[in-house]
Each structure stands twice: as C-alpha cells, then as structure tokens.
Short mmCIF file of C-alpha atoms in Angstrom, two decimals:
data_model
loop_
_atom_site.label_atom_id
_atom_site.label_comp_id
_atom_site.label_asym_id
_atom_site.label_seq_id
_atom_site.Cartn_x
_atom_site.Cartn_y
_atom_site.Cartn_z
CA UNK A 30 0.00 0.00 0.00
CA UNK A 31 1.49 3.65 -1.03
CA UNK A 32 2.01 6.46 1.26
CA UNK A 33 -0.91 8.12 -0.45
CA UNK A 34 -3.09 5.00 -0.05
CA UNK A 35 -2.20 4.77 3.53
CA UNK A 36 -3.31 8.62 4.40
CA UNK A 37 -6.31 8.57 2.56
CA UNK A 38 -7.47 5.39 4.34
CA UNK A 39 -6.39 6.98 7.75
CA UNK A 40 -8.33 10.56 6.83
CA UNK A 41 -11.09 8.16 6.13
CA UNK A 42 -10.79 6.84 9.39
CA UNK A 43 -10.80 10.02 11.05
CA UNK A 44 -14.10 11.25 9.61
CA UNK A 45 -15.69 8.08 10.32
CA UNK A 46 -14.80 8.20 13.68
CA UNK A 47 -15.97 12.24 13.96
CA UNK A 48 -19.00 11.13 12.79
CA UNK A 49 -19.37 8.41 15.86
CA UNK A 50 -18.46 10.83 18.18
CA UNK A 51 -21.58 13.05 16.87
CA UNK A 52 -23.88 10.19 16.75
CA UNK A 53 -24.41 9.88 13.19
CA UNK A 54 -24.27 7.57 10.79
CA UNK A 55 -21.05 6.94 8.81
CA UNK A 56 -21.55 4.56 6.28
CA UNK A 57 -20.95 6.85 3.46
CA UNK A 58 -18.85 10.15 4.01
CA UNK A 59 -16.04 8.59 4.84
CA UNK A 60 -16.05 6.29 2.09
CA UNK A 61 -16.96 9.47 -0.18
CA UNK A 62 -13.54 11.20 1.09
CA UNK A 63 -11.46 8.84 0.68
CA UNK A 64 -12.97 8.23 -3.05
CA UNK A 65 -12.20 11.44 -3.53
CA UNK A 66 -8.40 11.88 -2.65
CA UNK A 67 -8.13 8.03 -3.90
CA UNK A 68 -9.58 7.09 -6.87
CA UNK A 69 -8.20 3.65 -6.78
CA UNK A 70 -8.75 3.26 -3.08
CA UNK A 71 -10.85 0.13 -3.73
CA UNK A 72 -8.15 -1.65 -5.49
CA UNK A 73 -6.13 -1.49 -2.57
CA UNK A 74 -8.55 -2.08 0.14
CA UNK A 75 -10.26 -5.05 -1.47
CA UNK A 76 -6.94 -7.23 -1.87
CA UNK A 77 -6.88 -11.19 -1.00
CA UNK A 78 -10.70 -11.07 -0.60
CA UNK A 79 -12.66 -13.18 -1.58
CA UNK A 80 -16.33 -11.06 -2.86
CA UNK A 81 -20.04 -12.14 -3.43
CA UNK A 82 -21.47 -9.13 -5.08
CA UNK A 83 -25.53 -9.08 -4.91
CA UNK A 84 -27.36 -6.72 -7.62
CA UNK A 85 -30.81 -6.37 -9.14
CA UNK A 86 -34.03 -4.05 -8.13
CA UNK A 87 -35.73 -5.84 -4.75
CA UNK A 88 -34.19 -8.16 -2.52
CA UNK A 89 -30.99 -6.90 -2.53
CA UNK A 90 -30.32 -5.94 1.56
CA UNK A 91 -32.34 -8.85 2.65
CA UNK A 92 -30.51 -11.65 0.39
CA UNK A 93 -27.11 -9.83 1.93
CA UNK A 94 -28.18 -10.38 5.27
CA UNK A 95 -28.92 -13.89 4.88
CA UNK A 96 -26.02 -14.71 2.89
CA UNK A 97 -23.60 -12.61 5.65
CA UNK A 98 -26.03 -14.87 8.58
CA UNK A 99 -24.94 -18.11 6.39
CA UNK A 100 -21.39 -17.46 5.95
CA UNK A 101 -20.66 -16.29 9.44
CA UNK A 102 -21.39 -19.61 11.06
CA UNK A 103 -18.07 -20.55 9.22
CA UNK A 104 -16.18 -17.37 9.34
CA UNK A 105 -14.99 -15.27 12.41
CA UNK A 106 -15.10 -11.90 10.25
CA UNK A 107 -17.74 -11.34 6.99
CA UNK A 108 -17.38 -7.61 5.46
CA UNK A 109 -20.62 -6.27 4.48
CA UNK A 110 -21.90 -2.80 4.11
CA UNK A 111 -24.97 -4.07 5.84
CA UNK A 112 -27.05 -0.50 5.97
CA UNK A 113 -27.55 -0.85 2.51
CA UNK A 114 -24.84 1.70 1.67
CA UNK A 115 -24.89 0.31 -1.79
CA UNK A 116 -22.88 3.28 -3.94
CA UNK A 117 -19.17 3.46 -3.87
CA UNK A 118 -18.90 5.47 -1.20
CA UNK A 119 -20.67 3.06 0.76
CA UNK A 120 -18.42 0.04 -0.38
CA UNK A 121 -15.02 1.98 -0.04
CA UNK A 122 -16.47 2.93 4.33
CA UNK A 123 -17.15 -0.78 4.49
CA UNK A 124 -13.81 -1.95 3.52
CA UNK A 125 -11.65 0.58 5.74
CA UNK A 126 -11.02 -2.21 8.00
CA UNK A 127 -9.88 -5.10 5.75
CA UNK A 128 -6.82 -6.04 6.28
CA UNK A 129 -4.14 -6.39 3.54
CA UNK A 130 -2.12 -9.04 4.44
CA UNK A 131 -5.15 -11.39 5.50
CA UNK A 132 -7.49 -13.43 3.36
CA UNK A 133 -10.98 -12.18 3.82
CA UNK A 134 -14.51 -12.51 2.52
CA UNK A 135 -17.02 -10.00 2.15
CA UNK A 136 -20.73 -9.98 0.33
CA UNK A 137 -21.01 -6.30 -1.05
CA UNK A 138 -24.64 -5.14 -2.03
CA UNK A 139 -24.12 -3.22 -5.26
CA UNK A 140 -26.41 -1.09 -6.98
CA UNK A 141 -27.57 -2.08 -10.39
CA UNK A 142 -26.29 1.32 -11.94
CA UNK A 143 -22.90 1.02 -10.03
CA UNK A 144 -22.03 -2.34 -11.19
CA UNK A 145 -19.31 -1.15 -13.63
CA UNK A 146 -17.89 1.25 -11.55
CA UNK A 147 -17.19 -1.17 -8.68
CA UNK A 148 -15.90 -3.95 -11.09
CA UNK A 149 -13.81 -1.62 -12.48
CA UNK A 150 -12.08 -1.88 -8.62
CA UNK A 151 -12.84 -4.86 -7.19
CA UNK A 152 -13.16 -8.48 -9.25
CA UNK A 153 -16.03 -10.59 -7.40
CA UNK A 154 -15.91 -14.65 -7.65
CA UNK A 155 -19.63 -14.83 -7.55
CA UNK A 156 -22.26 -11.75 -8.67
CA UNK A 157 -25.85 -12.77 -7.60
CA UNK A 158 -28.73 -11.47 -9.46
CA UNK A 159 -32.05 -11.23 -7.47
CA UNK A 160 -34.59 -9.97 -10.08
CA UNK A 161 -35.24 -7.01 -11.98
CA UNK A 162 -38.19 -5.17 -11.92
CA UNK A 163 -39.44 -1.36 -13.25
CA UNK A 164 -38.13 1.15 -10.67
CA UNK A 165 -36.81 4.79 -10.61
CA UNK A 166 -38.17 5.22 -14.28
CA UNK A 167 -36.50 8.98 -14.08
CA UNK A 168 -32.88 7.14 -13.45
CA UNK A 169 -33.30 3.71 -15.11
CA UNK A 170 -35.92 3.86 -17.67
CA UNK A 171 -37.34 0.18 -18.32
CA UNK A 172 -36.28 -2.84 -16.97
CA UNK A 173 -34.08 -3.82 -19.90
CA UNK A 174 -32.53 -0.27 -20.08
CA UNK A 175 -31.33 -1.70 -15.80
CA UNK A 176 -30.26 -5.26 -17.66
CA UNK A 177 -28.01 -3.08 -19.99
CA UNK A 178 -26.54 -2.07 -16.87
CA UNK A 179 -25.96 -5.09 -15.23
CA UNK A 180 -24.73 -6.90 -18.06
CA UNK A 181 -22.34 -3.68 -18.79
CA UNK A 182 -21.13 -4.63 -15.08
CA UNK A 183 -20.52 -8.74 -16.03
CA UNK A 184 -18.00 -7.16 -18.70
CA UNK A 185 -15.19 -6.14 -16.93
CA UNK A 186 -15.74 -9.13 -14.64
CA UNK A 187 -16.23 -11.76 -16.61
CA UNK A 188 -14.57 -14.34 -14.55
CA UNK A 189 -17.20 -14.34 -11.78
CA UNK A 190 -19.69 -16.91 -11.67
CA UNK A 191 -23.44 -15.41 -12.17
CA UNK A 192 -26.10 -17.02 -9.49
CA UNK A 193 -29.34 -15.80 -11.19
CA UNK A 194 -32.90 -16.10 -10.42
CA UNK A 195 -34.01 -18.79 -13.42
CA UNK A 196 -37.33 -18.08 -12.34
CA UNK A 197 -37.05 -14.29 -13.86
CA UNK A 198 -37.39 -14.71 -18.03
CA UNK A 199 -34.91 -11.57 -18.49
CA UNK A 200 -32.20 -13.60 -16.74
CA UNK A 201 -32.75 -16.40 -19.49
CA UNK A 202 -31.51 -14.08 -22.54
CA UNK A 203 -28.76 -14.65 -24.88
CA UNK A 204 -26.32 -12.22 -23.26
CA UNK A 205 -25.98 -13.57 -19.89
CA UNK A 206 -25.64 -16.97 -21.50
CA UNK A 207 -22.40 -16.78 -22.30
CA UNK A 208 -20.78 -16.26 -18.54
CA UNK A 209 -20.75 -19.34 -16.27
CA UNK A 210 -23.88 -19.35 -14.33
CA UNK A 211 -26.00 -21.55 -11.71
CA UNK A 212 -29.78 -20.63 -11.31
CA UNK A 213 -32.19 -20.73 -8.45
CA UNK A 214 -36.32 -20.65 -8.02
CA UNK A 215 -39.22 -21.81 -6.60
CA UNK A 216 -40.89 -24.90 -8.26
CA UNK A 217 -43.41 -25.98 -5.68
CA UNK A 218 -46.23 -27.39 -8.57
CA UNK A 219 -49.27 -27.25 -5.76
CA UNK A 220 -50.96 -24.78 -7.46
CA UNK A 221 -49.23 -25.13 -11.03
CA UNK A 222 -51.03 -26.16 -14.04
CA UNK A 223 -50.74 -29.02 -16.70
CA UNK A 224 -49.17 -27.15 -19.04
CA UNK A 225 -47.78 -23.57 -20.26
CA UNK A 226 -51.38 -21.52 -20.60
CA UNK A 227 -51.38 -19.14 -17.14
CA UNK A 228 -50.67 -15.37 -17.70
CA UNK A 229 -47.88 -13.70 -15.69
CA UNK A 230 -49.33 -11.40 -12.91
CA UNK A 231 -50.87 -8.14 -14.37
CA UNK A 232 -48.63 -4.81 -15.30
CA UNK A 233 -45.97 -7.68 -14.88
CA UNK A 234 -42.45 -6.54 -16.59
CA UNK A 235 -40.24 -8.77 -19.42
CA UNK A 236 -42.90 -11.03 -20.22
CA UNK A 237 -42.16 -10.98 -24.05
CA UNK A 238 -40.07 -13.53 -25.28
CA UNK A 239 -36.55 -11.58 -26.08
CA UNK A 240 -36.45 -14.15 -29.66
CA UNK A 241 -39.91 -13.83 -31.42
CA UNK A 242 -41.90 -11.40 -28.96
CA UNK A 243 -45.01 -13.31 -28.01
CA UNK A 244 -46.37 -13.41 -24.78
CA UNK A 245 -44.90 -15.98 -22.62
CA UNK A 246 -47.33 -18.22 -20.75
CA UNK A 247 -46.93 -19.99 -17.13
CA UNK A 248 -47.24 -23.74 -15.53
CA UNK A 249 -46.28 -21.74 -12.83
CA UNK A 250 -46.79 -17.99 -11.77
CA UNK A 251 -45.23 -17.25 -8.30
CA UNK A 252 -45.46 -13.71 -8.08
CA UNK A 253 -45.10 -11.00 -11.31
CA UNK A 254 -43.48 -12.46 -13.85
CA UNK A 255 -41.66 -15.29 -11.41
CA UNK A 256 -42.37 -18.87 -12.56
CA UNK A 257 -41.94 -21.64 -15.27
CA UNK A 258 -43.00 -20.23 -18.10
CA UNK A 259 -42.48 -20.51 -22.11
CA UNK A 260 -43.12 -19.06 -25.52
CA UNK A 261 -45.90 -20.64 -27.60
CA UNK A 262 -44.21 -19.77 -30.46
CA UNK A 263 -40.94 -20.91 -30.31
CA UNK A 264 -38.20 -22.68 -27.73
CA UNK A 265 -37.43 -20.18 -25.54
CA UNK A 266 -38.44 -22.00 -22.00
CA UNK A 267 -37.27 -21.97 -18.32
CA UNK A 268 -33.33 -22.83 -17.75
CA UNK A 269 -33.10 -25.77 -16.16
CA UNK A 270 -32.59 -25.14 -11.96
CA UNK A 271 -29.87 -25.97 -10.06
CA UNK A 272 -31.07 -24.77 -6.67
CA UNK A 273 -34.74 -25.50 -6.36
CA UNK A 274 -37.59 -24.78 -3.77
CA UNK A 275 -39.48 -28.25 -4.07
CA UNK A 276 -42.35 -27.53 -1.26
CA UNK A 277 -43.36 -24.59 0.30
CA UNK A 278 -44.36 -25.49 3.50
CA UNK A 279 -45.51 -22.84 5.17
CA UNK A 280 -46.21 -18.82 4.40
CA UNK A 281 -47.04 -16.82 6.84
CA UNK A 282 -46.86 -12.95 7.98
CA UNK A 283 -43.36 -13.65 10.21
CA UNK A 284 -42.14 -17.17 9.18
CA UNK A 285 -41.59 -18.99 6.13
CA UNK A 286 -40.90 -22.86 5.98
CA UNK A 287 -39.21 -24.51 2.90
CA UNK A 288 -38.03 -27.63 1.44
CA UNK A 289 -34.67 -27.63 -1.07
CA UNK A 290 -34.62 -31.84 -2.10
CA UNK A 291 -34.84 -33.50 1.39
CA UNK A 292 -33.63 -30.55 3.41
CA UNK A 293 -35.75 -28.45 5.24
CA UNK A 294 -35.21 -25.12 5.89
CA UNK A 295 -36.80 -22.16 7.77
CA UNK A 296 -36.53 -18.25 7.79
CA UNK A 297 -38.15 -15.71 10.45
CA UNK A 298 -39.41 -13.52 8.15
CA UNK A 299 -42.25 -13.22 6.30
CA UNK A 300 -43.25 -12.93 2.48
CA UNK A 301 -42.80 -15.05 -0.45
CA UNK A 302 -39.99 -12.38 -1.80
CA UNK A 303 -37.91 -13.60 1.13
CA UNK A 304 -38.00 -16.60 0.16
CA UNK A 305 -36.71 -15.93 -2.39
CA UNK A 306 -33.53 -14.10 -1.45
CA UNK A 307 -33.19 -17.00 1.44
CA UNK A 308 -32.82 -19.27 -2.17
CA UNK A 309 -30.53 -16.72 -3.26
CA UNK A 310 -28.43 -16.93 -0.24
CA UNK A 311 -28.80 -20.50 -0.17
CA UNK A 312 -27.58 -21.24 -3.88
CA UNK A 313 -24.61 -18.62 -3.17
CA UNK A 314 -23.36 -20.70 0.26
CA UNK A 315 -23.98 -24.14 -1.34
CA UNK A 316 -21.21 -22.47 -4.54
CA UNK A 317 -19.21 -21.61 -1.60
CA UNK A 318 -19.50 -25.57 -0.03
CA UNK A 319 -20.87 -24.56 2.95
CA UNK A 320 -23.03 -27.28 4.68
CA UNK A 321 -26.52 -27.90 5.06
CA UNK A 322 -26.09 -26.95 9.27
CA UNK A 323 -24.40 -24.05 8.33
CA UNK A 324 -26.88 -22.88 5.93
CA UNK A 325 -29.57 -23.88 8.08
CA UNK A 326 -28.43 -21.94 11.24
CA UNK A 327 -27.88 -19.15 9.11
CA UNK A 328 -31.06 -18.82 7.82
CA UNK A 329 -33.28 -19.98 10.93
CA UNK A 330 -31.23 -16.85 12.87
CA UNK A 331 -31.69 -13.86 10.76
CA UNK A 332 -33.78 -11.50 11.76
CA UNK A 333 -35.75 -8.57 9.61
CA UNK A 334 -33.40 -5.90 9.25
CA UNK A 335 -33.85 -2.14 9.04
CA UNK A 336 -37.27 -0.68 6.76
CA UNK A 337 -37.86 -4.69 6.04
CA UNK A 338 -40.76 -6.08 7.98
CA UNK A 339 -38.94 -4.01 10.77
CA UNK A 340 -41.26 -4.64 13.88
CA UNK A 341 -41.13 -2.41 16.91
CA UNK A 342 -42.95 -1.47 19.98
CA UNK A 343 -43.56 2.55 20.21
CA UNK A 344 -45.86 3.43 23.78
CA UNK A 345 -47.60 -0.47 23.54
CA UNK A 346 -48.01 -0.25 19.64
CA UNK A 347 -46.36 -2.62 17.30
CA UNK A 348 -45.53 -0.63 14.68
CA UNK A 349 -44.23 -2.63 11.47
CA UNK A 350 -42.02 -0.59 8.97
CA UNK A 351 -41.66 -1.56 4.72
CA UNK A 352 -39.63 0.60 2.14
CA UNK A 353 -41.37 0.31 -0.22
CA UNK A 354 -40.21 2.12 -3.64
CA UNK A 355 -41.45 0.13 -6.66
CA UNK A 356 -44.58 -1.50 -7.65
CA UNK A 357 -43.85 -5.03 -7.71
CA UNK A 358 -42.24 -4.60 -4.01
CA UNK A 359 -45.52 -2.89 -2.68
CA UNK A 360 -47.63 -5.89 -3.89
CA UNK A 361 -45.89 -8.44 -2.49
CA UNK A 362 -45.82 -6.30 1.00
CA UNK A 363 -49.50 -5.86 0.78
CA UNK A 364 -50.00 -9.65 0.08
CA UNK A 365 -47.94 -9.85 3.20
CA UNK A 366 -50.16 -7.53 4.84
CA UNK A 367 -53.04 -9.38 4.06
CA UNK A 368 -52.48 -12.10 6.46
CA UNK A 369 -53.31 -9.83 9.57
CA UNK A 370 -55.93 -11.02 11.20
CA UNK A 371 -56.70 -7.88 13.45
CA UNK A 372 -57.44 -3.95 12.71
CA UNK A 373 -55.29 -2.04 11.46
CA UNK A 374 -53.71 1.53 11.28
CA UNK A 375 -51.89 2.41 8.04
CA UNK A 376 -49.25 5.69 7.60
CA UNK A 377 -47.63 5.99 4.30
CA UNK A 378 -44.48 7.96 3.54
CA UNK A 379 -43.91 9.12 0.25
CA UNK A 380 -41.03 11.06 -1.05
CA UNK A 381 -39.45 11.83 -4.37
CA UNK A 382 -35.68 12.74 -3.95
CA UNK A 383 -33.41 11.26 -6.07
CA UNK A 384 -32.78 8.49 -4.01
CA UNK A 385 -36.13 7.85 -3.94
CA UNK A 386 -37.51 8.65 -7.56
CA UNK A 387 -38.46 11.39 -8.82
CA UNK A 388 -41.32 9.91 -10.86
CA UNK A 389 -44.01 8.69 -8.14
CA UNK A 390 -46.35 7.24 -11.25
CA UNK A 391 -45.60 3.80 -9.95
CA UNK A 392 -47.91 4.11 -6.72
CA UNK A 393 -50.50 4.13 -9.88
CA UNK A 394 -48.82 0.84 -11.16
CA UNK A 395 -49.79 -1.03 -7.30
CA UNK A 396 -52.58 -2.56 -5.73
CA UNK A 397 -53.66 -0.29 -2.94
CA UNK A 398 -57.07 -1.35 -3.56
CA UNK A 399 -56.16 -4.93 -2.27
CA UNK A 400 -56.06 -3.24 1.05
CA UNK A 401 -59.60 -3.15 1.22
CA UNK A 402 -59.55 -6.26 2.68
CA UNK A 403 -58.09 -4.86 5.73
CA UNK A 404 -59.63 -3.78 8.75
CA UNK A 405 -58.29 -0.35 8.39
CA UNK A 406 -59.78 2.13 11.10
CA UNK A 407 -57.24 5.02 9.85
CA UNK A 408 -54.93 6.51 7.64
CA UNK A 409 -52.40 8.93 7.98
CA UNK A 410 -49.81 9.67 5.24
CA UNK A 411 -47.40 12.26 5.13
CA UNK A 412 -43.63 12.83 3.24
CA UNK A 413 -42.97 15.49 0.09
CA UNK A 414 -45.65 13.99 -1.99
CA UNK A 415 -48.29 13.51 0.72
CA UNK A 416 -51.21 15.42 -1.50
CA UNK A 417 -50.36 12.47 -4.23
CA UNK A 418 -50.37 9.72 -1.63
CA UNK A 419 -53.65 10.97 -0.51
CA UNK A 420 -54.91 10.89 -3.52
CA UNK A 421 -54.21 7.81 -4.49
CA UNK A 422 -55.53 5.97 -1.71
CA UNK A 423 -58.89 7.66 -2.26
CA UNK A 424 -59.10 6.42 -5.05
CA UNK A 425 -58.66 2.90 -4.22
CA UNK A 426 -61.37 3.26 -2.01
CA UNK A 427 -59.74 1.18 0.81
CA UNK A 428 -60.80 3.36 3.78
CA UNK A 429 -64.31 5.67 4.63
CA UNK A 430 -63.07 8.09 7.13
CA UNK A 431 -61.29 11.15 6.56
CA UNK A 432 -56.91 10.27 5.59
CA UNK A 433 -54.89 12.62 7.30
CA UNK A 434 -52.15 14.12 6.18
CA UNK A 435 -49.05 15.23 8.94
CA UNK A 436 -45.58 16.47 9.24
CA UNK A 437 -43.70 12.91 10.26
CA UNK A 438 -40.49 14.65 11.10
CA UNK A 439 -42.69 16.71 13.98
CA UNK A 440 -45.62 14.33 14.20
CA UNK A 441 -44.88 10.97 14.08
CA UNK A 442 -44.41 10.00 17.55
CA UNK A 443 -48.42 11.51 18.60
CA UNK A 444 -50.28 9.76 15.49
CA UNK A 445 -48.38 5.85 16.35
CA UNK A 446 -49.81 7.53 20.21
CA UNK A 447 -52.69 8.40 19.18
CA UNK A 448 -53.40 5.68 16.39
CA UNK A 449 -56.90 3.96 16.69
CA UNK A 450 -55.34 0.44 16.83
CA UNK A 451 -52.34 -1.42 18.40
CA UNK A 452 -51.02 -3.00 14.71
CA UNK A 453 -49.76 0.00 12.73
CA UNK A 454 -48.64 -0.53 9.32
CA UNK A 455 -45.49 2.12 7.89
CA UNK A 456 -45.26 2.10 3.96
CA UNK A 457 -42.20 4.67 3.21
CA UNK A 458 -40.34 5.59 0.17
CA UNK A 459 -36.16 5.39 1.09
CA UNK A 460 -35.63 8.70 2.30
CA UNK A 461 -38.76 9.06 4.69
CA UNK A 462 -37.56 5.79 6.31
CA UNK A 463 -34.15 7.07 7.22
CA UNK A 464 -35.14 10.35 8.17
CA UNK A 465 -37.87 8.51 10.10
CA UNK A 466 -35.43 6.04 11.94
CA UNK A 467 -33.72 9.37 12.86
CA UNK A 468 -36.69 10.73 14.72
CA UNK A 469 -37.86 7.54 15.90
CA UNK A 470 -34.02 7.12 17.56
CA UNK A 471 -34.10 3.74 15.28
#
C-alpha cells in the first residue's frame, strides 16, 4: 500500500470516527472522502478477498443479510456494508477495515447502476442477481434499459460466476448466457397447471419472449413475472434449476418454511420475496461448499433488518415498517399484509428525492385497492408527496373516514400515540424511512 493510499485510508478513518463521536451515521462520508483523494482506493482495500457481489431491483439488503447470517457460522469476520450503503462510497467505508495481508470474505450489495464502476475496482468470484423489476423510471428507464446495466457490469468481470434467479425470463436471454452461471427458483407445482397456458401477474415486466416477442405463458406464476413459463411460439423456455424450492411449507406474515430436495429449511421472516432471497443466499453458500447446518443456522437466525418487515414497539403499539419504492415490491408487501388477522392503522411515507424517484407514477402501477380487505380504522400519510399519496388511496377506495395528512419529522411519535389500533402498518419511500429512523431514535 502507497504512502498516499495509507493517508487517505487513515483521513477516512478520522471522519468516520468524527461522525461516531456526533452520533451519526457513517456509512458513506467517509467512504466518499477517501474516493475522492483516492480514486483507486478500492483496489487497494479489497486485496486477498474473496467477494459475493448481490445486484438487481428488490431483494438486494435482505438476500445480503442472509447470505452474511450463512457465511458467518463458518467465518470469524464477513465484510458487508450491511445499511444498505450500496454506492461506492458506501463500499469503499465498508472496507476501511480489511486487512491487507489477510485473506478475507465479504458480500457487497451493489447497486444495479454502479455495477461497472465497482468492477472496475474490485473483481467478485460470484455476482448474484435477485430480479429485476421497473423502478426509478427517471434514473433507469425500463427494466431492460437496468439489464443493460448489469450486463455492462458482467463485462469487466467476466470471470465471476453469475447465481441468477431462473425463475425471472430476463435472466434467461442470450447475453448472460455466455458467462458461467447456476440458477435458483421456486418450483413448488401445488398450485401449477398441466401445461404452459397461465398469464404472468398483471402490469408484470419482461414477459415478451426476447427471440420472437409473443407473450410468454406460465405452468407456474409465483409472483409478477416469477415462474416456469415458455413461448408458444418458439423454444425459448425456463433454464433448467440448479437450486430449487421443491415444497413450500408454510407462508405466513413472520415465518416462512421450505423444502430444497430433502432438506428443510426455515426463515423468520415473512413474504414469499424472502424466500426468495433466502434461495438466493442458499444457492450462493452451497457455490461456496458450505453445509446444510451451516446454511440452516444461518437462515433460521436472521432476523428482519432495518425498513424490512422491521417490527417495533412505540408506547404499547407494534408498529411494522416496509420501504417500499417500486410497484412489484408494494404488492408483495401488501399480500404480506393481508395475512393480519386484526385492525389495522396504516401511515404511508412518500417522497421523491433522487434516491427515492423522482417519478411517483408507480404508486398508480400497485394494488392499494387490495387493502380493502383490511380492517383499516385510519390513515395517515405524510412525506414530500403527501397530496399524491392521498390521492391515491382515495381512489382505491380502501378506507371511509377522513386520511390525514401530517408532518412525520414533527408528528410521528403523537399519530403511532394516538393511532386507533395497536397493529400499525409504515409504507415509506427510502428517504422518509431514514429520516424517520432518525426521529424515531431507530
């Protein structure tokens, strides 16, 4: 390591630990700083690692955790820049401590855009694609503008092994065929049909087939465009799966129960999306040889992590928080939601900063009016786009009483007071929930 890499990691260090002192977070200025005196920082901090990168548009943070759960029943130390910090910044803050001269393993969460940029720095053995899905049309445009990306990103690391989701059509086309590649999905045939004549989920994305551009049709439909599906019109069909969900056992609002070939498996968290990125995880710890106790621990352990089913109790409530941010997200969180059995209160956070989206069309794109099924006995939303939020939940026509709209950053702590019911739901775009962990002293 040069002098110069050596002072910019210790400046680093030194902001990071101002930033401690002042109780705030520092999983990205420091990181930032360093990028900034050091543009090849990352080469130098990411030496004799061993890296499991994890990309695509949900699932991301959760499919981390697991996989960082998994790994450290094996390992004494697993880098990870766990608060989602998935930008360079973040990466470079997360890797301050890594130590040169020791062989280390770390599972990075990279965003979809930043893919290049990091493998520009840092070559990963294994890149694991969740899904892709429409989100932030101001900053990635359709879903195969974000493939573009990704595969962009496999270039200049074309030695790492892709674990994809087979279950996603757009991870089936002709340009990610020619890396080396294992797939994953869910093939529990309960509910399946004879053959290929289901429809995908409605406003589901990449359901064209990519050779002749008929609709593809379903034996099985998980969720969106998830399943085994094929092209009437020509061979494009399913991959075959190397890591397979044979049984669903059991689906509820905090636990999920699986079945991968004769090993059982279970997760505490809720929602058939996490079961999905506990198959991610899975897949990426079997590549590494981990064993099935190892995976099993790892799994049964992990708990929800920040803005992801995050349950707490606020003066006797129990007040469950969900980023949500894109419309295939939200309905799988709703059909989460739908397995509460008692009233409800409902707030929803909506923001469109950068981080966030600018374009806030996609509430339009969900199914709020699933909600309805809910005992709701009030709403509340609030966040830069509150008057929109409104809106749309009046028209779903989910609710009869008056929706209130109030200043969370002020307010927050006297409507989950003053809520009508002990089970309040939080729905919030990315930068309402971290500005609302911040009041909330999360």
């Amino acid at each position: 390591m040069s002098i110069r890499n050596k002072l910019t990691k210790e400046i680093a260090k030194i902001v990071r630990a101002g930033l401690r002192l002042t109780n705030r977070k520092a999983t990205s200025l420091p990181g930032y700083v360093a990028y900034k005196l050091d543009k090849n920082i990352l080469n130098e901090l990411s030496k004799n690692t061993k890296f499991i990168f994890v990309t695509g548009t949900n699932g991301k943070t959760m499919t981390t955790h697991f996989l960082v759960n998994i790994l450290k029943q094996r390992y004494d130390k697993v880098y990870t820049n766990e608060s989602g910090s998935n930008m360079v910044q973040g990466i470079v803050t997360t890797l301050l401590d890594n130590p040169a001269k020791e062989e280390t393993i770390a599972v990075l969460e990279v965003d979809e855009a930043n893919l290049v940029r990091i493998g520009q720095n840092i070559k990963p053995d294994y890149v694991i694609f969740t899904n892709i899905f429409r989100d932030q049309m101001d900053r990635f445009g359709e879903i195969y503008n974000i493939f573009s990306k990704v595969m962009e990103g496999m270039k200049v690391m074309p030695d790492a092994k892709i674990i994809a989701n087979g279950d996603l059509p757009i991870f089936n086309y002709d340009q990610i065929k020619e890396y080396d590649r294992v797939y994953f999905g869910i093939r529990d045939y309960k509910n399946a049909s004879d053959c290929y004549n289901m429809d995908a989920e409605i406003n589901s994305d990449g359901i064209l087939c990519p050779h002749c551009h008929n609709i593809l049709k379903y034996k099985l439909n998980n969720y969106s465009s998830l399943g085994d599906y094929s092209c009437p019109n020509c061979d494009f069909i399913s991959p075959a799966i190397d890591y397979s969900i044979d049984e669903l056992l059991k689906l509820d609002a905090n636990y999920s129960e699986f079945k991968v070939g004769d090993e059982l498996y279970k997760v505490n968290v809720g929602g058939l999306y996490n079961v999905y990125n506990a198959l991610a995880a899975l897949s990426a710890a079997k590549e590494l040889g981990l064993t099935y106790k190892e995976i099993y621990e790892g799994l049964r352990s992990q708990k929800n992590v920040f803005g992801r089913q995050e349950n707490i109790n606020i003066d006797g409530k129990n007040v469950t928080i969900n980023l949500v941010k894109n419309p295939t997200g939200l309905n799988q969180i709703i059909d989460l939601m739908l397995l509460e059995e008692n009233p409800v209160s409902l707030i929803c956070l909506l923001n469109d900063n950068y981080a966030d989206g600018t374009d806030v069309s996609w509430i339009y794109d969900s199914y709020y009016e699933n909600l309805a099924k809910l005992d709701i006995k009030d709403i509340y939303v609030s966040g830069m786009r509150k008057k929109d939020m409104r809106r749309r939940l009046e028209i779903a026509e989910i609710y009869n009483g008056e929706i209130e709209e109030f200043d969370y950053e002020k307010q927050i702590c006297d409507v989950i007071k003053n809520a009508k019911t002990d089970n309040i739901y939080i729905l919030s775009t990315y930068t309402a929930m971290l500005r609302l962990r911040e009041v909330l002293d999360l």
